[in-house]
Short mmCIF file of C-alpha atoms and ligand atoms in Angstrom, two decimals:
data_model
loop_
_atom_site.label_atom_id
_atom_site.label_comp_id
_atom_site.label_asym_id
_atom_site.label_seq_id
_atom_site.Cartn_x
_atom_site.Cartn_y
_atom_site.Cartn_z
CA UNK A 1372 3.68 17.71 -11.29
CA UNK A 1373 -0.01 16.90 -11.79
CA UNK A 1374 -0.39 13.37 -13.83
CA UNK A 1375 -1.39 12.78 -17.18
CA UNK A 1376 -3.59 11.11 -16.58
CA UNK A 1377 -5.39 13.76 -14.08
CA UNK A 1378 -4.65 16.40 -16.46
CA UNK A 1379 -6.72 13.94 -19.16
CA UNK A 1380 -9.40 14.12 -17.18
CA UNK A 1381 -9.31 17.51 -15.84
CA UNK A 1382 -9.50 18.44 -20.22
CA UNK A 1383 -12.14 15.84 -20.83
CA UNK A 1384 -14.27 17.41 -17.58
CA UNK A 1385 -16.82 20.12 -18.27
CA UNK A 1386 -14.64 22.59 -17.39
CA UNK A 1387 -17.46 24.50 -14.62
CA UNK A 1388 -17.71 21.60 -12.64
CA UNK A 1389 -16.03 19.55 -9.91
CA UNK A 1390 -14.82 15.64 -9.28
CA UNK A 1391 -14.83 14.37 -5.94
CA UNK A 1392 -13.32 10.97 -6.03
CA UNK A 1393 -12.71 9.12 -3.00
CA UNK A 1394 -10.26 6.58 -2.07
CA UNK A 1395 -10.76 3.22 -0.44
CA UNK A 1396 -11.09 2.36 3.16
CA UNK A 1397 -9.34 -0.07 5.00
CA UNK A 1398 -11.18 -3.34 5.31
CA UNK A 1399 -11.49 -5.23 8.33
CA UNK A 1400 -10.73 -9.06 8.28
CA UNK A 1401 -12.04 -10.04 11.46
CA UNK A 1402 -11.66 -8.35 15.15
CA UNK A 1403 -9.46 -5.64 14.84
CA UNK A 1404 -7.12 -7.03 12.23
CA UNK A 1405 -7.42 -5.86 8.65
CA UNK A 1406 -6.67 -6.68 5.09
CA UNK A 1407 -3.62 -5.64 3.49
CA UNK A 1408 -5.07 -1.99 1.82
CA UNK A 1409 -5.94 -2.10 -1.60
CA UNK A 1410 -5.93 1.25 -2.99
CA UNK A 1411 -9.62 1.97 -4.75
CA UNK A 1412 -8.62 1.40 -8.57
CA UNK A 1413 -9.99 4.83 -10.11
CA UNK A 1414 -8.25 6.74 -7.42
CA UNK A 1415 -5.05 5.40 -7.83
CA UNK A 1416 -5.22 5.81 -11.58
CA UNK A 1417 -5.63 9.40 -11.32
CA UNK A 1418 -3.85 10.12 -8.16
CA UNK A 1419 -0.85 7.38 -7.65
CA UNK A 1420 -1.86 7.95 -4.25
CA UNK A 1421 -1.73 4.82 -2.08
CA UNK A 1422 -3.29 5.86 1.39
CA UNK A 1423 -6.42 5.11 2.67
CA UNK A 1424 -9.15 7.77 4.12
CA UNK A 1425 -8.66 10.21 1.11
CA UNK A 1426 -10.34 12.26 -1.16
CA UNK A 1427 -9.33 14.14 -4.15
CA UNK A 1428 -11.19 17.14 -5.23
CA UNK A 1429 -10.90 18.43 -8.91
CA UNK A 1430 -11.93 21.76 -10.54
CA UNK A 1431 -10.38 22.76 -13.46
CA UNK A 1432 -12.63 26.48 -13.11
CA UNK A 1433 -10.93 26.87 -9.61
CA UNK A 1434 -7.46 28.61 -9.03
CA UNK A 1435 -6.28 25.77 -7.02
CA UNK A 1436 -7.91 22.92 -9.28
CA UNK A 1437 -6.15 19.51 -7.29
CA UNK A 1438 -7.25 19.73 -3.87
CA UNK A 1439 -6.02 16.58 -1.49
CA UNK A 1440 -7.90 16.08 1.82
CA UNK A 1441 -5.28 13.14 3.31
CA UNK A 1442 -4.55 11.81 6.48
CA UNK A 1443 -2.54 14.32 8.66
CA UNK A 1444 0.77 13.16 10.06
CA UNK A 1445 0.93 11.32 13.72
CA UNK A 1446 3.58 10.01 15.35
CA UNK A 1447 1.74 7.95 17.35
CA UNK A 1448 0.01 6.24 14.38
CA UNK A 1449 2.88 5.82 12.35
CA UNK A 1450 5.03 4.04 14.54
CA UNK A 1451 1.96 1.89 14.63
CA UNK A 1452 0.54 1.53 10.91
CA UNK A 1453 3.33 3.60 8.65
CA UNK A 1454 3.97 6.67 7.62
CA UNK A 1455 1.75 9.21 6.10
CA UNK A 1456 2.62 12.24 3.52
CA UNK A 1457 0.27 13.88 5.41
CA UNK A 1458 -0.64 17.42 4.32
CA UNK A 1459 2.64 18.65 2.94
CA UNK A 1460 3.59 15.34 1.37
CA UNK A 1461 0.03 15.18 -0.56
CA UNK A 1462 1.63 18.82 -2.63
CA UNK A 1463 5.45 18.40 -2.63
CA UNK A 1464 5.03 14.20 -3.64
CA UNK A 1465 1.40 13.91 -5.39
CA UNK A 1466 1.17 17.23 -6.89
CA UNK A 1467 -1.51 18.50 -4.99
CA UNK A 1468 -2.37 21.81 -5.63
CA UNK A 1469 -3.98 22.65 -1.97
CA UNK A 1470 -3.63 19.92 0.71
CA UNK A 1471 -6.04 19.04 3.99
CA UNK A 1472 -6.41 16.69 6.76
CA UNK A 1473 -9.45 14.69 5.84
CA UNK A 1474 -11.11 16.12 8.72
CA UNK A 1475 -12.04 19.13 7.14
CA UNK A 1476 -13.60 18.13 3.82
CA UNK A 1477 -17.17 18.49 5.31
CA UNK A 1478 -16.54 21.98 6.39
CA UNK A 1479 -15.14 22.64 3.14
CA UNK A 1480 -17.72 20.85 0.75
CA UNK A 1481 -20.19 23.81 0.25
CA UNK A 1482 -17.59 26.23 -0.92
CA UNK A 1483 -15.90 23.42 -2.83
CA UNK A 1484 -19.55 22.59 -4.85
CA UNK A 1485 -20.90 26.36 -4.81
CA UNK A 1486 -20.82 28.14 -8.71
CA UNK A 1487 -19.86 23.81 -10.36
CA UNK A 1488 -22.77 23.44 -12.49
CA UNK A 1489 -21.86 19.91 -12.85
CA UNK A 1490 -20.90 17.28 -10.40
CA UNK A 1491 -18.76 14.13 -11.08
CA UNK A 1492 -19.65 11.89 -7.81
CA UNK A 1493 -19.98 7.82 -8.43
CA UNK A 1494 -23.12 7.18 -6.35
CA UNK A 1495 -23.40 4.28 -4.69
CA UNK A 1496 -19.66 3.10 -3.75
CA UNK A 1497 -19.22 4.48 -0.33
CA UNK A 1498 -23.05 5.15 1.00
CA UNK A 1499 -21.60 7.11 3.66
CA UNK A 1500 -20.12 9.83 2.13
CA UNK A 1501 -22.83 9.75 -0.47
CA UNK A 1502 -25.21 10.99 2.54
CA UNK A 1503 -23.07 13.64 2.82
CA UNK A 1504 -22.74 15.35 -0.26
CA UNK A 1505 -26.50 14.65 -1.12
CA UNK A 1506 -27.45 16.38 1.96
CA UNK A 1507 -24.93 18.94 1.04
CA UNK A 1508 -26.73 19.72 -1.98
CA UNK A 1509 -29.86 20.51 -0.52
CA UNK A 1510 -28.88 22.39 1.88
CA UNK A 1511 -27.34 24.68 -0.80
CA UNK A 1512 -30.96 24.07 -2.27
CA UNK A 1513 -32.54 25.65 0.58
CA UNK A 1514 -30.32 28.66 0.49
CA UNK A 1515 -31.65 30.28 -3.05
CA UNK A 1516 -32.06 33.90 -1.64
CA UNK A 1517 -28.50 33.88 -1.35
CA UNK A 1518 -25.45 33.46 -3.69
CA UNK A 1519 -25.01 30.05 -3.56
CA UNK A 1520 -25.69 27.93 -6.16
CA UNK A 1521 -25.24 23.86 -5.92
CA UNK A 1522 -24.35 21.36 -8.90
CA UNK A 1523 -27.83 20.65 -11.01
CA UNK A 1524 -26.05 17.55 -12.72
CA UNK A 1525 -24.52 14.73 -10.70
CA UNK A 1526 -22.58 12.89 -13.60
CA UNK A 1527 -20.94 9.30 -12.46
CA UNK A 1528 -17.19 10.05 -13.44
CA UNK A 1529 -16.83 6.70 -14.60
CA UNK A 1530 -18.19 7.80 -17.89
CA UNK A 1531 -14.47 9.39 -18.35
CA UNK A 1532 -12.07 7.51 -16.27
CA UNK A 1533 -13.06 4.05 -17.31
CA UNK A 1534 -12.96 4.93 -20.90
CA UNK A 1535 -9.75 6.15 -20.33
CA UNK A 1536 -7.94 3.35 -18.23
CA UNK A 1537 -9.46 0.93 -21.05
CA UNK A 1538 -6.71 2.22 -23.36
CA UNK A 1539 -2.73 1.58 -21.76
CA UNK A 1540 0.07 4.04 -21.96
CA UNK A 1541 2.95 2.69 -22.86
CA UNK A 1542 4.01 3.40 -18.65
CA UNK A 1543 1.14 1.37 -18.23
CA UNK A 1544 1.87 -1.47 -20.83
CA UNK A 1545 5.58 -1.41 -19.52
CA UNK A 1546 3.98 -1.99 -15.50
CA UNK A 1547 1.22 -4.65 -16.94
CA UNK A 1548 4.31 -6.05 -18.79
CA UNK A 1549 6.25 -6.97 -15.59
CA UNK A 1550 3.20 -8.41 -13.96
CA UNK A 1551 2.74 -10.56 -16.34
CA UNK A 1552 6.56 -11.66 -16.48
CA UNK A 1553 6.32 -12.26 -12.87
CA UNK A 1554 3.08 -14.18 -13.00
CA UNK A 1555 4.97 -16.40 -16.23
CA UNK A 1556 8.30 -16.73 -14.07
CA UNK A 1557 5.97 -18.18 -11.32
CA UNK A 1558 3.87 -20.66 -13.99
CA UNK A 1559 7.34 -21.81 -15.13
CA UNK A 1560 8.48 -22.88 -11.61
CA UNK A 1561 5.76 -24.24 -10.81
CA UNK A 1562 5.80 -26.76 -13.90
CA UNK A 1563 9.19 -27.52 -13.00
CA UNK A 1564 8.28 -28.09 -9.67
CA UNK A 1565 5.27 -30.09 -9.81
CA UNK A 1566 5.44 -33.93 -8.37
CA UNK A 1567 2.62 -36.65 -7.92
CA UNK A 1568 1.66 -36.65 -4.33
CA UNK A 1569 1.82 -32.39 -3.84
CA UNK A 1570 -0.97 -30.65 -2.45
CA UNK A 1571 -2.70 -28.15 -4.08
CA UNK A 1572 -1.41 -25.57 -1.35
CA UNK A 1573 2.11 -26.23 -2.03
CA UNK A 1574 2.05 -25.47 -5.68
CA UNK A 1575 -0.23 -22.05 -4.61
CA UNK A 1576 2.65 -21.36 -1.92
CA UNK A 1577 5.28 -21.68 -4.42
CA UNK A 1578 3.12 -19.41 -7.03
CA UNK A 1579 2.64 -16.56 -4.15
CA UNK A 1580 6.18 -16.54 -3.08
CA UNK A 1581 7.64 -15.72 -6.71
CA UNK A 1582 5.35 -13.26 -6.73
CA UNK A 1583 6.51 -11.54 -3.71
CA UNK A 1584 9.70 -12.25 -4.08
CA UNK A 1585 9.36 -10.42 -7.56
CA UNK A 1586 7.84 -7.39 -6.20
CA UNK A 1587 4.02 -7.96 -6.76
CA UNK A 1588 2.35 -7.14 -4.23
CA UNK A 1589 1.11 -10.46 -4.12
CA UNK A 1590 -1.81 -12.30 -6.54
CA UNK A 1591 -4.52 -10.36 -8.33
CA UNK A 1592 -7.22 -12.26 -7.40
CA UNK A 1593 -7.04 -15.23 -5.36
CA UNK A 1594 -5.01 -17.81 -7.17
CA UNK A 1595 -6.35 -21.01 -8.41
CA UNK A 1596 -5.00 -24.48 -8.27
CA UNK A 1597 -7.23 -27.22 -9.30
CA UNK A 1598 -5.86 -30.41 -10.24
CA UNK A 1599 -7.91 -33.54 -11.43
CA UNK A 1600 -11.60 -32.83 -11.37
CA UNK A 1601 -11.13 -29.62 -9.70
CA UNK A 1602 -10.09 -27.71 -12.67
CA UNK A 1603 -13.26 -28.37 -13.75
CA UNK A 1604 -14.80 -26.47 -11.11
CA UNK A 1605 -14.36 -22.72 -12.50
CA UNK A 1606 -13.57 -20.70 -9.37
CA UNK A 1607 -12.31 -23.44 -7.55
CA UNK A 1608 -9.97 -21.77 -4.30
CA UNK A 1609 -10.05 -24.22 -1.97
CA UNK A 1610 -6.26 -25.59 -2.92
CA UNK A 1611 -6.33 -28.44 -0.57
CA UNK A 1612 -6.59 -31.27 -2.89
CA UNK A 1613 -4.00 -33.80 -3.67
CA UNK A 1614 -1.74 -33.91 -6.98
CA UNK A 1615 -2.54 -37.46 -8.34
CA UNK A 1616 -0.26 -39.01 -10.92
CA UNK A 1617 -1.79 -39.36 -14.17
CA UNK A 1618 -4.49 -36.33 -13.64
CA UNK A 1619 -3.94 -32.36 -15.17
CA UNK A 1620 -3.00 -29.45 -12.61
CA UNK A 1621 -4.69 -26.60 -13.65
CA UNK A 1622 -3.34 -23.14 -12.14
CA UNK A 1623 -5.15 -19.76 -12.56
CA UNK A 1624 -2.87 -17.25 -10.82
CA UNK A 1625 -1.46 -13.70 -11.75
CA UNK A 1626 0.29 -10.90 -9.93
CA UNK A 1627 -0.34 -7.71 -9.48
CA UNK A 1628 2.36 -5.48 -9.33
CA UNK A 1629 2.22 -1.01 -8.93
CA UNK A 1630 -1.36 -1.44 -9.55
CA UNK A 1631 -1.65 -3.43 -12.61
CA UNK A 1632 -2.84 -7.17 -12.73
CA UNK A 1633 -1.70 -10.23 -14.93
CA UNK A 1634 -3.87 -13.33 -15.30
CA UNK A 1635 -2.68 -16.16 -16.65
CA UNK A 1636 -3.89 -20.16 -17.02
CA UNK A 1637 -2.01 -23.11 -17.91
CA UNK A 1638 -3.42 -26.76 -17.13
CA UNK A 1639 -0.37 -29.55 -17.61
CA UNK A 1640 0.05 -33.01 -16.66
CA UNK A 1641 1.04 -33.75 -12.86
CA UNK A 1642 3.43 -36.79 -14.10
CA UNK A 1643 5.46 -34.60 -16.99
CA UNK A 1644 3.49 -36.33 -20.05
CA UNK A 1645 0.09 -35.51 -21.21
CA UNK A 1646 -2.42 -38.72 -21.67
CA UNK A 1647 -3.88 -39.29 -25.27
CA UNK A 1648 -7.48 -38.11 -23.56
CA UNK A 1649 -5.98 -35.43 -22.17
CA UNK A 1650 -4.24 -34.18 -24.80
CA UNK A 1651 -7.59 -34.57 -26.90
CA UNK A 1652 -9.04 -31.82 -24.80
CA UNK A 1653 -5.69 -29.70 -24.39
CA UNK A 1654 -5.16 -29.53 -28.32
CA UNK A 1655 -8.74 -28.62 -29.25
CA UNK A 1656 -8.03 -25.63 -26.32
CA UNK A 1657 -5.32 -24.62 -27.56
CA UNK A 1658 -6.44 -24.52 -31.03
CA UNK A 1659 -9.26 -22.31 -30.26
CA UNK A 1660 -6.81 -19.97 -27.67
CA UNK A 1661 -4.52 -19.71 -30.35
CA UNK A 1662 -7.17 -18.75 -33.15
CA UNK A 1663 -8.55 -16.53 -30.84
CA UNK A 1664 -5.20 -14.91 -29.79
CA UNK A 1665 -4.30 -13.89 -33.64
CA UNK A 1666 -8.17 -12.45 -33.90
CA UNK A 1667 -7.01 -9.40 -31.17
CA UNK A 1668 -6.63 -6.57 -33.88
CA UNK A 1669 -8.07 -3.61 -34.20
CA UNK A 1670 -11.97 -3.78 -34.99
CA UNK A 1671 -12.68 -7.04 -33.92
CA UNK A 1672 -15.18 -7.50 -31.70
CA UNK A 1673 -15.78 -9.07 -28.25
CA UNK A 1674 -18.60 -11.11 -29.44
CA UNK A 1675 -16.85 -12.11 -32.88
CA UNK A 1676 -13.97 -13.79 -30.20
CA UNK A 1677 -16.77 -15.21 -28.00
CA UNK A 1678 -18.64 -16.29 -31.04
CA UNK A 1679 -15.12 -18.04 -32.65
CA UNK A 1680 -13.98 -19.70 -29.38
CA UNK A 1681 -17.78 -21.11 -29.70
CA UNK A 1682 -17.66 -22.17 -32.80
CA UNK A 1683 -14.01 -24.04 -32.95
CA UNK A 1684 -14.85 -25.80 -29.41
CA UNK A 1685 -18.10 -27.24 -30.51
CA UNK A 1686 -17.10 -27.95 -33.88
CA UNK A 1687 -14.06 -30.11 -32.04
CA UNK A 1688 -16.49 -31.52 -29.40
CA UNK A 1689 -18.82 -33.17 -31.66
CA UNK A 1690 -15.51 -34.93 -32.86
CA UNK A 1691 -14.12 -35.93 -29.70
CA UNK A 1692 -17.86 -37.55 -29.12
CA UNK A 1693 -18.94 -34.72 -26.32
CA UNK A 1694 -21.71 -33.31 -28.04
CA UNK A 1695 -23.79 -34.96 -30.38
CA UNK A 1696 -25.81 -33.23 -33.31
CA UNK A 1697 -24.88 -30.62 -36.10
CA UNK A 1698 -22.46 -27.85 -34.72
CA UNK A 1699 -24.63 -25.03 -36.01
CA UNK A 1700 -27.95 -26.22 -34.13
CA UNK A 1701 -25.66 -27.46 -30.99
CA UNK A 1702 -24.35 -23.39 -30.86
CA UNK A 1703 -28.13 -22.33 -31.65
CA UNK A 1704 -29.18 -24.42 -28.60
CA UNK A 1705 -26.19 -23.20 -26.51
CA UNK A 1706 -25.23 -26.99 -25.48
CA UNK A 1707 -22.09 -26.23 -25.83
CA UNK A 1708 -22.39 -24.44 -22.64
CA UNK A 1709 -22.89 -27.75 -20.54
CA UNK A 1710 -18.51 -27.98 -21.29
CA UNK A 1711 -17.62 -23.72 -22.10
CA UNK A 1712 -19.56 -21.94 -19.93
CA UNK A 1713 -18.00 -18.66 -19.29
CA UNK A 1714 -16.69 -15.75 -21.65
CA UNK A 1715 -14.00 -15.67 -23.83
CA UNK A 1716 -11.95 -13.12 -21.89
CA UNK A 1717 -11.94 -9.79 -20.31
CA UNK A 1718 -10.55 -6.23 -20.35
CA UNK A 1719 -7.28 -6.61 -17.61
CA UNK A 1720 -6.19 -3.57 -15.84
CA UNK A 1721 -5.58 -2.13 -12.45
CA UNK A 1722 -8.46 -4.08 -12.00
CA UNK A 1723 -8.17 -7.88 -13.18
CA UNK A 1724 -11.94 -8.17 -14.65
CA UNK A 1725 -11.40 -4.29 -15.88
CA UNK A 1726 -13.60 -1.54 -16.43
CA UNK A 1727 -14.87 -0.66 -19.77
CA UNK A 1728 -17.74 -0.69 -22.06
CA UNK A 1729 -18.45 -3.92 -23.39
CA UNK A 1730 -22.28 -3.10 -25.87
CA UNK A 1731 -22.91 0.26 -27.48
CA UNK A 1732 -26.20 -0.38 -26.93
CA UNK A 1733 -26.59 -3.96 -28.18
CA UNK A 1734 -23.02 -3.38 -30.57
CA UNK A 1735 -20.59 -5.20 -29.42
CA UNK A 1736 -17.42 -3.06 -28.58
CA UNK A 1737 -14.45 -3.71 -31.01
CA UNK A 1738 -10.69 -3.62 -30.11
CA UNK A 1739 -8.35 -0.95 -30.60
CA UNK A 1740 -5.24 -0.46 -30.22
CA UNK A 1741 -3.99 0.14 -26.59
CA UNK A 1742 -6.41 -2.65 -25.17
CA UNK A 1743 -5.22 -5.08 -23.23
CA UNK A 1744 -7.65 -8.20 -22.85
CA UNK A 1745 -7.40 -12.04 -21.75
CA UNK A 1746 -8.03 -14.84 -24.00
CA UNK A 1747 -8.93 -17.75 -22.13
CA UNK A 1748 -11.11 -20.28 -23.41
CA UNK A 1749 -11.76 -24.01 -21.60
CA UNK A 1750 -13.90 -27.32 -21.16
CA UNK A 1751 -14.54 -28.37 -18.39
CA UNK A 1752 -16.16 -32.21 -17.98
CA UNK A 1753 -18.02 -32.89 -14.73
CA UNK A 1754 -16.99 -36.56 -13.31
CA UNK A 1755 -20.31 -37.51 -13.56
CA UNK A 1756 -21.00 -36.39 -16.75
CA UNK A 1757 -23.74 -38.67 -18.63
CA UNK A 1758 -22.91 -39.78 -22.50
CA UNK A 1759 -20.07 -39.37 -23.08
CA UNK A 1760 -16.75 -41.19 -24.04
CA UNK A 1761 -15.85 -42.27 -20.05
CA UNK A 1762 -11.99 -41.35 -20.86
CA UNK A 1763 -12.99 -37.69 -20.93
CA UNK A 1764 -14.64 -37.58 -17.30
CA UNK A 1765 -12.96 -35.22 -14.62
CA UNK A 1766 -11.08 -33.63 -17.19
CA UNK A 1767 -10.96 -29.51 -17.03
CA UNK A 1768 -8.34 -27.19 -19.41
CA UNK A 1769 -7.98 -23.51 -19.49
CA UNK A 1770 -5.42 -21.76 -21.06
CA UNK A 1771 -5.20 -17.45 -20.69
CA UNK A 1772 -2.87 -15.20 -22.04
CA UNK A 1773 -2.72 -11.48 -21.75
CA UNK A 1774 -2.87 -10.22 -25.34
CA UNK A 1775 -2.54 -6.12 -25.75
CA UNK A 1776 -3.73 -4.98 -29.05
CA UNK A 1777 -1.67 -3.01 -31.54
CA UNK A 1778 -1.87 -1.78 -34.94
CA UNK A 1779 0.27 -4.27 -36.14
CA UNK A 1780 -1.79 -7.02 -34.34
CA UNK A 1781 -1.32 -9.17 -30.86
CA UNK A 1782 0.97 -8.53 -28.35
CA UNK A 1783 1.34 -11.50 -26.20
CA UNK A 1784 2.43 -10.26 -22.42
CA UNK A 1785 2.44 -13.94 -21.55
CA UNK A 1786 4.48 -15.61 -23.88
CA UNK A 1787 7.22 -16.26 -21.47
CA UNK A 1788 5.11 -19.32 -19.61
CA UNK A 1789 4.74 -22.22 -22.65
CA UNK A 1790 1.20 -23.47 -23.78
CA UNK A 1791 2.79 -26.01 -26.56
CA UNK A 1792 2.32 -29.43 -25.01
CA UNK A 1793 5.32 -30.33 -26.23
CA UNK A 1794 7.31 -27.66 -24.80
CA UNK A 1795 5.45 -28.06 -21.54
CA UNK A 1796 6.80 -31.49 -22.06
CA UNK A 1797 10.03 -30.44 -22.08
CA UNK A 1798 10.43 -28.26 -19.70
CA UNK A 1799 8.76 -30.43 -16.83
CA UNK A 1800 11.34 -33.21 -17.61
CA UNK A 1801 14.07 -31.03 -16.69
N1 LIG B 1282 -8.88 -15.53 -12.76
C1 LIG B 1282 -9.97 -14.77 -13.15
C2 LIG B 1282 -10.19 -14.89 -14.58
O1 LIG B 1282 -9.52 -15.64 -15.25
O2 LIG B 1282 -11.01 -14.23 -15.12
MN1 MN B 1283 -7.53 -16.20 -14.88
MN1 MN B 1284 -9.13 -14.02 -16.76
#
């Protein structure tokens, strides 16, 4: 009953040693109403356990090597909040091998650290309960005529579980698969949707309910709909702005559904029909998306995408009359960073920016397969931009697929939402 992917890291452990990993608290939003919980990413990847005010206790040396301290069961509070597993729940639903209401972790900590000559404890996340088992530890310290021994190593676990959630299961690939065919489903209506004279909010509303309506649990990071010179403003949230005939929408939004996040971009004309200026920008996007799309294959490297999205942008900017100079000393000088300012993409996840090493040192990481990443390069032109062909001004394009990386090359999750202009076309003049 115990997960792979807790059994993964249970193997990968030192095998004298314990993991406490905690789970997220509940947030409040203002008063005494709350966010909507969000389950703390590394304890839901090892646990699938979805409850706030929990930790999860790991030994693989101990008998009972999955401890759960939960929330016990109250009538009172669920009648309020929800219901609990509670104790029981925590072993006969989550595969706990020992269950405990959170209350007694405390108590429990010294016998649960005593004879682990390593600790896995991320420092630094929850400064309360840090205080605890750092004070923990010394007391044990302080106790050296007796048989008690403390951790001597405190080891941040992240060192295993983010190098493990950085390559997808095929479970996971199948869950990241349907958020990102929810987040497409909800690009697609929008385009079809999308009149002169919106407002940003509407277009964000009808986003948001597909994704509910689909199951997500709602967007994966707060969506973004810019249209005219707001897409050129890169996390632009606001989504209050009007949708002017003649200017591009540009929409940022992905779902997140079971855990897993999508994160997709498409920028299209409000009116149905892309201006020549406009489609100047979009093409020389989407050549460099595309390039950079068949370029996720096994051993290529982050930078080597960065460095090609760089390199096809400025090489098309100096065309189009945004940049003046030789493309080589324009990259040297990093001016094309006044138009593509931000990366080339990201590991995606349970988290949407997802964990991961990026630099061995100062090695750039390369793909492999079982990676899922975004490719999402843009340029975005400030209104008052000096030097430059006025036709351009106020312009901002981004396009971002989800791209998971096999042996046999890209996997597009996104494909489902198009990025040909022409298609885009097509499908807003239905
Ligand atoms: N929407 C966040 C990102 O694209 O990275
Ligand atoms: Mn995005
Ligand atoms: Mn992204």
């Amino acid at each position: 009953m115990i997960r792979p992917q807790l059994a993964e890291f249970m193997r990968r452990m030192d095998q004298k040693s314990v993991a406490i990993i905690p789970s997220a608290r509940e947030a409040t939003r203002s008063n005494d109403t709350q966010y909507r919980f969000r389950q703390d990413s590394d304890f839901l990847y090892l646990t699938g356990f979805d409850e706030p005010d929990s930790i999860a206790v790991i030994a693989p040396f101990r008998e009972h090597k999955y401890t759960l301290f939960v929330r016990p069961r109250d009538p009172e509070q669920e009648i309020w909040v929800g219901r609990r597993a509670g104790v029981a729940g925590a072993k006969s639903e989550f595969g706990a091998n020992e269950s405990f209401p959170i209350e007694e972790f405390e108590g429990k900590l010294q016998d649960m650290l005593d004879g682990a000559e390593k600790l896995y404890y991320r420092l630094g996340a929850y400064p309360d309960l840090d205080h605890k088992v750092i004070q923990k530890i010394a007391q044990m310290r302080a106790l050296n005529r007796k048989p008690i021994h403390p951790p001597r190593t405190i080891i941040d676990p992240a060192t295993i579980v983010h190098e493990m959630r950085v390559f997808k299961s095929d479970e996971e690939i199948e869950l990241m698969q349907k958020a990102a065919d929810i987040a497409a489903e909800a690009h697609v209506e929008a385009m079809k949707a999308v009149r002169p004279g919106m407002k940003e909010y509407e277009v964000e509303a009808l986003v948001e309910r597909i994704f509910r309506q689909q199951g997500a649990s709602g967007p994966s990071y707060n969506s973004i709909v810019g249209a005219g010179a707001n897409a050129t403003v890169l996390h632009y949230i606001n989504n209050d702005g009007e949708l002017r005939d003649g200017d591009l929408l540009l929409i940022d939004a992905g779902a997140e559904y079971k855990g897993y996040a999508s994160d997709i971009t498409r920028t299209f004309p409000i009116n149905g029909r892309f201006s020549p200026a406009q489609r100047d920008i979009y093409d020389l996007v989407l050549e460099a998306q595309v390039a950079c799309v068949d370029m996720v294959r096994p051993g290529t490297t982050h930078d080597q995408l960065k460095e090609r999205s760089i390199e096809i942008l400025t090489e098309g900017m100096v065309k189009l009359g945004l940049l003046k100079g030789k493309p080589a000393d324009l990259i040297k000088e990093k001016k094309h960073e006044q138009f593509y300012m931000h990366g080339l993409g990201h590991l995606l996840g349970i988290d949407v920016h997802d964990v991961g090493v990026y630099y061995y040192d100062k090695q750039s990481r390369a793909l492999e397969p079982g990676t899922v990443m975004t490719v999402e390069p843009g340029i975005y032109i400030s209104p008052d931009t000096k030097d430059i062909p006025e036709k351009y001004l106020g312009i901002g394009v981004r396009i971002e697929d989800d791209v998971l990386c096999t042996s046999n090359g890209p996997r597009v999750l996104t494909t489902k939402v198009p990025k040909d202009p022409g298609e885009i076309e097509a499908l807003m003049a239905k």
